[in-house]
Amino acid sequence: TRSGHLRLSLALLTALALTGTALATAAPTPSPPTALAVEDDGADCPVALPGSTPANPRLPDPFTRIDGSRVTSLADWRCRRAEIRELAERHVYGDKPAKPASVTGTVSRTSISVTATHQGRTASFSAGVDAPSGAGPFPAVIVVGGFGADTAAIKAAGAAVISYDPLAVGREGTPRSSKQGAFYTLHGASSPTGLLAAWAWGASRIIDVIEQSGSATIRADGIGVTGCSRYGKSAFAVGAFDQRVALTMPIESGSAGAPAFRSIAGESGAQPLSSAYGEQPWLGDAFSAYTGNPNALPIDTHQVIGMIAPRGLLLLENPHVDWLAARAGSVASLAGAEVYKALGAADNISYWSDVQDGTHCASRSEWRGPIQDNIREHLLKSGNAPQVFRISAKKAGNLAQWRDWQTPVLTGGGEPTSTTTTTTTTTTGVTTTTT
Ligand code: MCU
């Protein structure tokens, strides 16, 4: 317990959390490194997808397997996650294929080139590099798209910026029947895979090249990703589909990003699912079956958050623009945080929508601290980012309305790590601590 803070009972804390007002939690113990050396560690798991699943108006239970049994141990999570990944590919994003037979390229202090070959077809793209001064190797944050990310804060924290223009990998403005860009050159213009999965595939190939190059500039074990708006949707998918990504920071991602599909459907002013599906081929073609009926989806985005767990995740949202679906974003984040809890990594997910400036993708001083704290913890592996949940009262979802499952205590985790939780309500200014 920290001095100067009130001690409150868990019941009162829960009540505070349920008010939906801003709250923040912090854990003082550094987490172990959570990124993996492989893109998909569940690739060998047997997954039998169901023919159909009953409609569910609530967020599906992340801990119940396709066969109806429940995850009980930490070791179970690896293959349960693989099920979620398969469901996300089949119903939401389309397939993100594994690394192709050949990926080559170079890494310099200014750029990364990638050439990928699959079944005789070859495509290339590149990304910019902007490293802090001094000697590397540096961790790096892949910044998807050219706006809305605080690149100065990233560099000042000690990480390089990799500028990734995903439009060379998957173009916008094409009909679904003739998609274009490096991904579709390899996998076919009529591939049902949407742009978000294609862009995620491209980011993974950049990481392949960094890994293979043994780069003196960039460390493959310190990779983060961020981006705003449609590129926030992209950052979310990049982090979900590559377990080598140690830190994911989607900004104002809106519909087809972090916000829960079921919750978007009832959120006034939020970008409708039909619009997110139709505006650009971001989502996979199969999502067309759900735009008017998200309750039929066997998963929701809280489980995509669960795919990122236990790795670093900082969700940044804007409650002032209704279109951005920040209430549904808070719902997904609160539910996704339950997966982090079950994995013993509650402090690795943070959420911040309590911002002043309503401008979409504005430069925000509020986020500089949390972004840098997370880079230090998850990419530089020095220091410990306090977990923060600051949900704007303007767009605060209520998790209790959205779930009918409880979070399991998973066995096999060893001694539970002692965690101190600090909860802050910005509306009252009261700071409380419980252990
Ligand atoms: C929030 O991301 C998108 C949004 O989904 C679109 O409807 C709108 O056109 O563009 C946003 C965006 O990418 O803004 C830069």
Short mmCIF file of C-alpha atoms and ligand atoms in Angstrom, two decimals:
data_model
loop_
_atom_site.label_atom_id
_atom_site.label_comp_id
_atom_site.label_asym_id
_atom_site.label_seq_id
_atom_site.Cartn_x
_atom_site.Cartn_y
_atom_site.Cartn_z
CA THR A 1 0.00 0.00 0.00
CA ARG A 2 1.34 3.39 -0.86
CA SER A 3 1.30 6.09 1.78
CA GLY A 4 -1.10 8.94 1.28
CA HIS A 5 -3.61 6.76 -0.47
CA LEU A 6 -6.86 5.61 1.00
CA ARG A 7 -7.34 1.94 1.54
CA LEU A 8 -10.61 0.74 0.17
CA SER A 9 -12.29 -2.60 0.16
CA LEU A 10 -12.46 -4.58 -3.05
CA ALA A 11 -16.21 -4.24 -3.06
CA LEU A 12 -16.00 -0.49 -3.08
CA LEU A 13 -13.35 -0.61 -5.78
CA THR A 14 -15.62 -2.75 -7.89
CA ALA A 15 -18.43 -0.31 -7.33
CA LEU A 16 -16.18 2.53 -8.44
CA ALA A 17 -15.14 0.60 -11.52
CA LEU A 18 -18.77 -0.08 -12.37
CA THR A 19 -19.62 3.62 -12.28
CA GLY A 20 -17.68 3.68 -15.51
CA THR A 21 -15.81 6.80 -14.50
CA ALA A 22 -12.12 7.08 -15.19
CA LEU A 23 -9.96 4.78 -13.19
CA ALA A 24 -6.30 3.94 -13.16
CA THR A 25 -4.40 1.02 -11.72
CA ALA A 26 -0.70 0.55 -11.14
CA ALA A 27 1.47 -2.40 -10.27
CA PRO A 28 4.97 -1.79 -8.90
CA THR A 29 6.54 -5.10 -9.89
CA PRO A 30 8.16 -5.22 -13.35
CA SER A 31 6.58 -7.81 -15.63
CA PRO A 32 8.73 -10.46 -17.30
CA PRO A 33 9.30 -10.02 -21.04
CA THR A 34 6.22 -11.24 -22.83
CA ALA A 35 6.95 -10.96 -26.55
CA LEU A 36 7.84 -14.23 -28.22
CA ALA A 37 10.47 -15.09 -30.78
CA VAL A 38 7.83 -16.44 -33.13
CA GLU A 39 5.00 -14.81 -35.05
CA ASP A 40 2.41 -17.40 -34.01
CA ASP A 41 3.27 -19.86 -31.24
CA GLY A 42 -0.05 -21.68 -31.60
CA ALA A 43 0.46 -22.56 -35.26
CA ASP A 44 0.63 -26.28 -34.36
CA CYS A 45 -2.59 -26.32 -32.32
CA PRO A 46 -5.41 -28.40 -33.77
CA VAL A 47 -8.38 -26.11 -34.36
CA ALA A 48 -11.73 -27.49 -35.53
CA LEU A 49 -13.89 -24.53 -36.43
CA PRO A 50 -17.63 -24.95 -35.82
CA GLY A 51 -20.08 -24.93 -38.70
CA SER A 52 -22.20 -22.40 -36.89
CA THR A 53 -22.50 -20.89 -33.44
CA PRO A 54 -25.62 -19.73 -31.65
CA ALA A 55 -26.27 -15.99 -31.65
CA ASN A 56 -25.01 -14.27 -28.53
CA PRO A 57 -26.01 -10.73 -27.64
CA ARG A 58 -23.18 -10.54 -25.11
CA LEU A 59 -19.43 -10.68 -25.62
CA PRO A 60 -18.50 -14.35 -26.07
CA ASP A 61 -16.57 -15.98 -23.23
CA PRO A 62 -12.86 -15.84 -24.14
CA PHE A 63 -12.22 -18.81 -21.86
CA THR A 64 -14.72 -21.28 -23.35
CA ARG A 65 -13.31 -23.37 -26.15
CA ILE A 66 -15.10 -24.15 -29.39
CA ASP A 67 -15.98 -27.61 -27.99
CA GLY A 68 -17.68 -26.00 -24.99
CA SER A 69 -15.03 -26.89 -22.41
CA ARG A 70 -13.43 -24.18 -20.35
CA VAL A 71 -9.79 -23.20 -20.11
CA THR A 72 -8.53 -24.06 -16.64
CA SER A 73 -4.74 -23.76 -16.75
CA LEU A 74 -2.30 -21.17 -18.04
CA ALA A 75 -0.88 -23.80 -20.38
CA ASP A 76 -4.36 -24.20 -21.95
CA TRP A 77 -4.31 -20.62 -23.18
CA ARG A 78 -1.84 -21.19 -26.04
CA CYS A 79 -4.21 -23.41 -28.01
CA ARG A 80 -7.35 -21.53 -26.94
CA ARG A 81 -5.69 -18.42 -28.35
CA ALA A 82 -5.10 -20.35 -31.57
CA GLU A 83 -8.86 -20.99 -31.79
CA ILE A 84 -9.56 -17.31 -31.32
CA ARG A 85 -7.02 -16.47 -34.00
CA GLU A 86 -8.68 -18.87 -36.45
CA LEU A 87 -12.12 -17.47 -35.68
CA ALA A 88 -10.84 -13.92 -36.10
CA GLU A 89 -9.36 -14.79 -39.47
CA ARG A 90 -12.39 -16.67 -40.73
CA HIS A 91 -15.09 -14.24 -39.65
CA VAL A 92 -13.45 -10.83 -39.25
CA TYR A 93 -10.15 -10.23 -41.00
CA GLY A 94 -9.60 -13.01 -43.52
CA ASP A 95 -6.50 -15.21 -43.48
CA LYS A 96 -3.13 -13.77 -42.67
CA PRO A 97 -0.85 -16.37 -44.24
CA ALA A 98 2.37 -17.43 -42.53
CA LYS A 99 5.78 -16.22 -43.62
CA PRO A 100 6.27 -17.08 -47.29
CA ALA A 101 9.04 -19.36 -48.54
CA SER A 102 11.37 -16.45 -49.17
CA VAL A 103 11.62 -13.11 -47.40
CA THR A 104 14.75 -11.06 -48.01
CA GLY A 105 15.73 -7.47 -47.45
CA THR A 106 18.02 -4.99 -45.82
CA VAL A 107 18.01 -2.74 -42.75
CA SER A 108 19.93 0.52 -42.63
CA ARG A 109 19.78 3.61 -40.42
CA THR A 110 17.35 5.15 -42.89
CA SER A 111 15.33 2.36 -44.46
CA ILE A 112 14.17 -1.23 -44.54
CA SER A 113 13.51 -3.06 -47.79
CA VAL A 114 11.41 -6.20 -48.04
CA THR A 115 11.08 -8.68 -50.90
CA ALA A 116 8.74 -11.63 -50.46
CA THR A 117 8.27 -14.57 -52.82
CA HIS A 118 5.35 -17.00 -52.66
CA GLN A 119 4.65 -19.72 -55.24
CA GLY A 120 6.71 -18.02 -57.90
CA ARG A 121 5.25 -14.56 -57.36
CA THR A 122 7.45 -11.79 -55.94
CA ALA A 123 6.63 -8.39 -54.48
CA SER A 124 8.66 -5.70 -52.73
CA PHE A 125 7.98 -2.75 -50.46
CA SER A 126 9.99 -0.62 -48.08
CA ALA A 127 9.75 1.41 -44.88
CA GLY A 128 11.65 4.41 -43.49
CA VAL A 129 13.85 4.30 -40.37
CA ASP A 130 14.51 7.24 -38.07
CA ALA A 131 16.75 6.20 -35.18
CA PRO A 132 17.66 8.21 -32.10
CA SER A 133 21.22 9.52 -32.13
CA GLY A 134 23.94 7.38 -30.62
CA ALA A 135 24.84 3.77 -31.07
CA GLY A 136 22.20 1.10 -31.60
CA PRO A 137 20.77 -1.34 -31.62
CA PHE A 138 17.54 0.40 -30.63
CA PRO A 139 14.10 -0.96 -30.05
CA ALA A 140 11.70 0.39 -32.65
CA VAL A 141 8.07 1.34 -33.04
CA ILE A 142 6.47 0.62 -36.38
CA VAL A 143 4.36 3.70 -37.10
CA VAL A 144 1.65 2.74 -39.55
CA GLY A 145 0.63 5.63 -41.81
CA GLY A 146 1.97 9.13 -41.65
CA PHE A 147 -0.08 10.90 -38.99
CA GLY A 148 -1.35 10.93 -35.44
CA ALA A 149 1.55 9.13 -33.73
CA ASP A 150 3.88 11.08 -31.43
CA THR A 151 7.12 10.16 -33.19
CA ALA A 152 9.08 12.74 -31.16
CA ALA A 153 7.97 11.07 -27.92
CA ILE A 154 8.90 7.65 -29.30
CA LYS A 155 12.41 8.77 -30.23
CA ALA A 156 12.88 10.71 -27.00
CA ALA A 157 12.08 7.51 -25.09
CA GLY A 158 14.94 5.81 -26.92
CA ALA A 159 13.20 3.90 -29.70
CA ALA A 160 13.62 4.20 -33.45
CA VAL A 161 10.62 4.98 -35.65
CA ILE A 162 9.90 2.68 -38.57
CA SER A 163 7.57 4.53 -40.96
CA TYR A 164 5.40 1.94 -42.62
CA ASP A 165 3.11 3.00 -45.45
CA PRO A 166 0.79 0.00 -45.67
CA LEU A 167 -0.85 1.16 -48.89
CA ALA A 168 1.98 -0.42 -50.89
CA VAL A 169 1.02 -3.74 -49.30
CA GLY A 170 -2.74 -3.31 -49.65
CA ARG A 171 -4.21 -0.38 -51.55
CA GLU A 172 -7.33 1.47 -50.51
CA GLY A 173 -9.97 2.44 -53.04
CA THR A 174 -10.12 -0.90 -54.82
CA PRO A 175 -13.18 -3.10 -55.15
CA ARG A 176 -13.05 -6.30 -53.09
CA SER A 177 -12.87 -8.32 -56.30
CA SER A 178 -9.63 -6.70 -57.48
CA LYS A 179 -7.54 -5.87 -54.47
CA GLN A 180 -4.05 -4.53 -55.10
CA GLY A 181 -0.68 -4.16 -53.43
CA ALA A 182 2.21 -6.47 -52.54
CA PHE A 183 0.05 -8.84 -50.47
CA TYR A 184 -2.47 -9.32 -53.27
CA THR A 185 0.30 -9.71 -55.86
CA LEU A 186 1.33 -12.81 -53.92
CA HIS A 187 -2.08 -14.06 -52.82
CA GLY A 188 -4.36 -13.00 -55.64
CA ALA A 189 -6.47 -9.91 -56.35
CA SER A 190 -9.64 -11.72 -55.32
CA SER A 191 -8.23 -12.93 -52.00
CA PRO A 192 -10.97 -12.55 -49.35
CA THR A 193 -8.35 -11.28 -46.89
CA GLY A 194 -9.02 -7.65 -45.97
CA LEU A 195 -6.53 -4.81 -45.89
CA LEU A 196 -5.99 -4.99 -42.11
CA ALA A 197 -4.72 -8.57 -42.30
CA ALA A 198 -2.73 -7.75 -45.44
CA TRP A 199 -1.15 -4.77 -43.69
CA ALA A 200 -0.42 -6.97 -40.66
CA TRP A 201 1.25 -9.48 -42.97
CA GLY A 202 3.43 -6.67 -44.34
CA ALA A 203 4.47 -5.55 -40.85
CA SER A 204 5.39 -9.14 -40.01
CA ARG A 205 7.61 -9.30 -43.08
CA ILE A 206 9.38 -6.11 -41.92
CA ILE A 207 10.01 -7.87 -38.59
CA ASP A 208 11.31 -10.95 -40.48
CA VAL A 209 13.87 -8.78 -42.25
CA ILE A 210 14.93 -7.09 -39.00
CA GLU A 211 15.36 -10.52 -37.39
CA GLN A 212 17.28 -12.01 -40.29
CA SER A 213 19.54 -9.00 -40.73
CA GLY A 214 20.97 -9.15 -37.22
CA SER A 215 20.72 -5.39 -37.57
CA ALA A 216 23.10 -3.15 -35.65
CA THR A 217 20.40 -0.46 -35.76
CA ILE A 218 17.19 -2.25 -34.69
CA ARG A 219 16.62 -4.97 -32.12
CA ALA A 220 14.11 -7.59 -33.22
CA ASP A 221 13.17 -8.26 -29.58
CA GLY A 222 12.03 -4.68 -28.98
CA ILE A 223 9.35 -4.05 -31.61
CA GLY A 224 6.23 -1.97 -31.00
CA VAL A 225 3.48 -0.73 -33.29
CA THR A 226 1.21 2.30 -33.35
CA GLY A 227 -0.93 4.32 -35.76
CA CYS A 228 -4.03 6.51 -35.68
CA SER A 229 -7.52 6.06 -37.09
CA ARG A 230 -7.54 3.57 -40.00
CA TYR A 231 -3.91 3.03 -39.11
CA GLY A 232 -4.98 2.51 -35.50
CA LYS A 233 -7.16 -0.33 -36.80
CA SER A 234 -4.00 -1.53 -38.51
CA ALA A 235 -1.80 -1.26 -35.39
CA PHE A 236 -4.40 -3.30 -33.47
CA ALA A 237 -4.33 -6.09 -36.07
CA VAL A 238 -0.52 -6.00 -36.38
CA GLY A 239 -0.16 -6.58 -32.64
CA ALA A 240 -2.84 -9.27 -32.52
CA PHE A 241 -1.38 -11.33 -35.37
CA ASP A 242 2.33 -11.24 -34.54
CA GLN A 243 3.53 -12.34 -31.12
CA ARG A 244 6.95 -10.84 -31.77
CA VAL A 245 5.34 -7.43 -31.25
CA ALA A 246 6.08 -6.47 -27.65
CA LEU A 247 3.93 -3.32 -27.50
CA THR A 248 0.76 -2.39 -29.38
CA MET A 249 -0.60 1.17 -29.20
CA PRO A 250 -3.67 1.69 -31.39
CA ILE A 251 -4.88 5.31 -31.46
CA GLU A 252 -8.54 6.31 -32.09
CA SER A 253 -9.05 3.14 -34.11
CA GLY A 254 -12.86 3.20 -34.25
CA SER A 255 -15.04 0.61 -35.99
CA ALA A 256 -12.93 -2.28 -37.35
CA GLY A 257 -10.34 -1.41 -34.70
CA ALA A 258 -10.53 -2.09 -30.98
CA PRO A 259 -14.21 -1.19 -30.27
CA ALA A 260 -16.46 -4.20 -29.71
CA PHE A 261 -18.67 -4.90 -32.75
CA ARG A 262 -21.70 -5.73 -30.62
CA SER A 263 -21.36 -2.54 -28.65
CA ILE A 264 -20.77 -0.35 -31.73
CA ALA A 265 -24.12 -1.48 -33.05
CA GLY A 266 -25.90 0.26 -30.17
CA GLU A 267 -23.63 3.29 -29.79
CA SER A 268 -25.17 6.51 -30.99
CA GLY A 269 -23.14 8.16 -33.74
CA ALA A 270 -20.53 5.40 -33.92
CA GLN A 271 -19.42 4.35 -37.40
CA PRO A 272 -21.84 1.55 -38.29
CA LEU A 273 -20.40 -1.86 -39.08
CA SER A 274 -21.81 -1.65 -42.61
CA SER A 275 -19.89 1.57 -43.12
CA ALA A 276 -16.64 0.18 -41.69
CA TYR A 277 -17.09 -2.83 -43.97
CA GLY A 278 -18.00 -0.80 -47.03
CA GLU A 279 -15.83 2.31 -46.81
CA GLN A 280 -12.65 0.37 -47.60
CA PRO A 281 -11.93 -3.37 -47.79
CA TRP A 282 -10.35 -3.18 -44.34
CA LEU A 283 -12.17 -6.21 -42.95
CA GLY A 284 -12.24 -9.58 -44.65
CA ASP A 285 -14.97 -10.29 -47.20
CA ALA A 286 -16.63 -12.76 -44.79
CA PHE A 287 -17.51 -9.95 -42.40
CA SER A 288 -20.34 -8.95 -44.77
CA ALA A 289 -22.47 -11.62 -43.05
CA TYR A 290 -22.26 -9.76 -39.74
CA THR A 291 -22.60 -6.06 -40.51
CA GLY A 292 -26.31 -6.21 -39.68
CA ASN A 293 -26.02 -8.99 -37.15
CA PRO A 294 -22.91 -8.82 -34.95
CA ASN A 295 -24.57 -11.13 -32.39
CA ALA A 296 -23.93 -13.98 -34.82
CA LEU A 297 -20.18 -13.43 -34.65
CA PRO A 298 -18.48 -16.22 -32.69
CA ILE A 299 -15.98 -13.69 -31.33
CA ASP A 300 -15.65 -9.98 -30.68
CA THR A 301 -12.76 -7.58 -30.40
CA HIS A 302 -12.20 -8.19 -26.67
CA GLN A 303 -10.86 -11.56 -27.81
CA VAL A 304 -8.59 -9.86 -30.31
CA ILE A 305 -7.29 -7.93 -27.29
CA GLY A 306 -6.95 -11.35 -25.68
CA MET A 307 -4.72 -12.39 -28.59
CA ILE A 308 -2.40 -9.52 -27.70
CA ALA A 309 -2.28 -10.55 -24.02
CA PRO A 310 -0.02 -10.78 -22.09
CA ARG A 311 2.07 -8.44 -24.27
CA GLY A 312 2.09 -4.67 -23.76
CA LEU A 313 -1.08 -2.92 -24.97
CA LEU A 314 -1.91 0.78 -24.64
CA LEU A 315 -5.31 1.63 -26.11
CA LEU A 316 -5.73 5.34 -26.85
CA GLU A 317 -9.19 6.67 -27.70
CA ASN A 318 -11.05 9.93 -28.32
CA PRO A 319 -14.47 10.27 -26.66
CA HIS A 320 -15.33 13.59 -28.32
CA VAL A 321 -15.98 12.30 -31.84
CA ASP A 322 -18.98 9.95 -31.72
CA TRP A 323 -17.91 8.25 -34.98
CA LEU A 324 -14.87 6.80 -33.17
CA ALA A 325 -16.98 4.47 -30.99
CA ALA A 326 -15.04 5.11 -27.79
CA ARG A 327 -17.77 3.60 -25.61
CA ALA A 328 -17.49 0.33 -27.51
CA GLY A 329 -13.74 0.74 -27.22
CA SER A 330 -14.00 0.90 -23.44
CA VAL A 331 -16.26 -2.16 -23.41
CA ALA A 332 -13.79 -4.21 -25.45
CA SER A 333 -10.89 -3.00 -23.33
CA LEU A 334 -12.53 -3.79 -20.00
CA ALA A 335 -13.48 -7.26 -21.26
CA GLY A 336 -10.08 -7.83 -22.87
CA ALA A 337 -8.40 -6.80 -19.62
CA GLU A 338 -10.01 -9.89 -18.07
CA VAL A 339 -7.79 -12.05 -20.29
CA TYR A 340 -4.75 -10.12 -19.07
CA LYS A 341 -5.92 -10.72 -15.49
CA ALA A 342 -6.33 -14.43 -16.06
CA LEU A 343 -2.83 -14.60 -17.53
CA GLY A 344 -1.40 -12.81 -14.50
CA ALA A 345 -0.50 -9.75 -16.57
CA ALA A 346 -3.17 -7.25 -15.54
CA ASP A 347 -0.68 -4.41 -15.54
CA ASN A 348 0.28 -4.91 -19.19
CA ILE A 349 -2.93 -3.40 -20.59
CA SER A 350 -3.72 0.29 -20.33
CA TYR A 351 -6.52 2.43 -21.72
CA TRP A 352 -6.80 6.21 -21.96
CA SER A 353 -9.76 8.08 -23.44
CA ASP A 354 -9.83 10.90 -20.90
CA VAL A 355 -8.40 13.57 -23.24
CA GLN A 356 -9.08 17.30 -23.67
CA ASP A 357 -8.66 17.97 -27.37
CA GLY A 358 -11.52 16.60 -29.47
CA THR A 359 -9.60 16.75 -32.76
CA HIS A 360 -9.25 13.33 -34.35
CA CYS A 361 -5.58 12.20 -34.30
CA ALA A 362 -4.50 15.39 -32.52
CA SER A 363 -1.08 15.56 -30.91
CA ARG A 364 -1.91 14.96 -27.22
CA SER A 365 0.36 15.86 -24.33
CA GLU A 366 -1.68 13.57 -22.02
CA TRP A 367 -0.47 10.49 -23.86
CA ARG A 368 3.23 11.34 -23.97
CA GLY A 369 3.86 9.93 -20.48
CA PRO A 370 2.02 6.63 -20.92
CA ILE A 371 3.52 6.08 -24.39
CA GLN A 372 7.02 6.62 -23.07
CA ASP A 373 6.40 4.55 -19.92
CA ASN A 374 5.20 1.67 -22.08
CA ILE A 375 8.15 1.94 -24.48
CA ARG A 376 10.49 1.86 -21.51
CA GLU A 377 8.84 -1.16 -19.94
CA HIS A 378 8.02 -3.27 -22.96
CA LEU A 379 10.68 -2.28 -25.51
CA LEU A 380 13.66 -1.10 -23.49
CA LYS A 381 12.82 -3.53 -20.66
CA SER A 382 13.76 -0.91 -18.12
CA GLY A 383 11.31 0.48 -15.62
CA ASN A 384 7.71 -0.42 -15.10
CA ALA A 385 4.75 1.34 -16.68
CA PRO A 386 1.99 1.88 -14.18
CA GLN A 387 -1.17 0.33 -15.52
CA VAL A 388 -3.62 3.07 -16.33
CA PHE A 389 -7.33 2.86 -17.08
CA ARG A 390 -8.68 6.35 -17.66
CA ILE A 391 -12.07 6.01 -19.24
CA SER A 392 -13.73 9.30 -20.11
CA ALA A 393 -17.07 9.60 -18.34
CA LYS A 394 -18.39 10.81 -21.72
CA LYS A 395 -18.02 7.37 -23.27
CA ALA A 396 -17.80 4.86 -20.45
CA GLY A 397 -19.03 1.35 -21.14
CA ASN A 398 -20.24 -1.01 -18.45
CA LEU A 399 -18.65 -4.44 -18.67
CA ALA A 400 -21.31 -6.05 -16.47
CA GLN A 401 -23.92 -5.43 -19.18
CA TRP A 402 -21.81 -7.17 -21.78
CA ARG A 403 -20.74 -10.43 -20.23
CA ASP A 404 -22.28 -13.47 -18.64
CA TRP A 405 -18.98 -15.20 -17.86
CA GLN A 406 -16.54 -14.97 -15.02
CA THR A 407 -12.79 -14.74 -15.28
CA PRO A 408 -11.14 -18.00 -14.26
CA VAL A 409 -8.22 -18.36 -11.90
CA LEU A 410 -5.91 -20.36 -14.14
CA THR A 411 -3.73 -23.04 -12.57
CA GLY A 412 -0.06 -23.51 -13.28
CA GLY A 413 1.00 -19.93 -12.97
CA GLY A 414 3.19 -20.62 -9.95
CA GLU A 415 2.88 -18.31 -6.95
CA PRO A 416 0.55 -15.46 -7.78
CA THR A 417 2.67 -12.31 -8.03
CA SER A 418 1.75 -9.75 -5.42
CA THR A 419 0.12 -6.88 -7.19
CA THR A 420 -0.76 -3.48 -5.83
CA THR A 421 -3.64 -1.85 -7.61
CA THR A 422 -4.12 1.87 -7.57
CA THR A 423 -7.44 3.20 -8.71
CA THR A 424 -7.94 6.83 -9.60
CA THR A 425 -11.24 8.47 -10.32
CA THR A 426 -10.63 11.70 -12.12
CA THR A 427 -14.15 12.96 -11.53
CA THR A 428 -13.69 13.10 -7.80
CA GLY A 429 -9.91 13.27 -7.67
CA VAL A 430 -9.89 10.46 -5.11
CA THR A 431 -6.97 8.09 -5.33
CA THR A 432 -7.37 4.73 -3.69
CA THR A 433 -5.05 1.84 -3.20
CA THR A 434 -5.73 -1.73 -2.32
CA THR A 435 -3.43 -4.74 -2.14
C1 MCU B 1 -11.36 6.01 -37.52
O1 MCU B 1 -10.80 5.63 -38.76
C2 MCU B 1 -11.36 6.05 -39.99
C3 MCU B 1 -12.85 5.89 -40.03
O2 MCU B 1 -13.16 4.53 -39.84
C4 MCU B 1 -13.37 6.33 -41.39
O3 MCU B 1 -14.78 6.29 -41.44
C5 MCU B 1 -12.94 7.72 -41.73
O4 MCU B 1 -13.23 7.97 -43.08
O5 MCU B 1 -11.55 7.80 -41.61
C6 MCU B 1 -11.01 7.51 -40.36
C7 MCU B 1 -9.56 7.78 -40.57
O6 MCU B 1 -8.80 6.92 -40.95
O7 MCU B 1 -9.22 9.07 -40.46
C8 MCU B 1 -7.92 9.47 -40.74
#
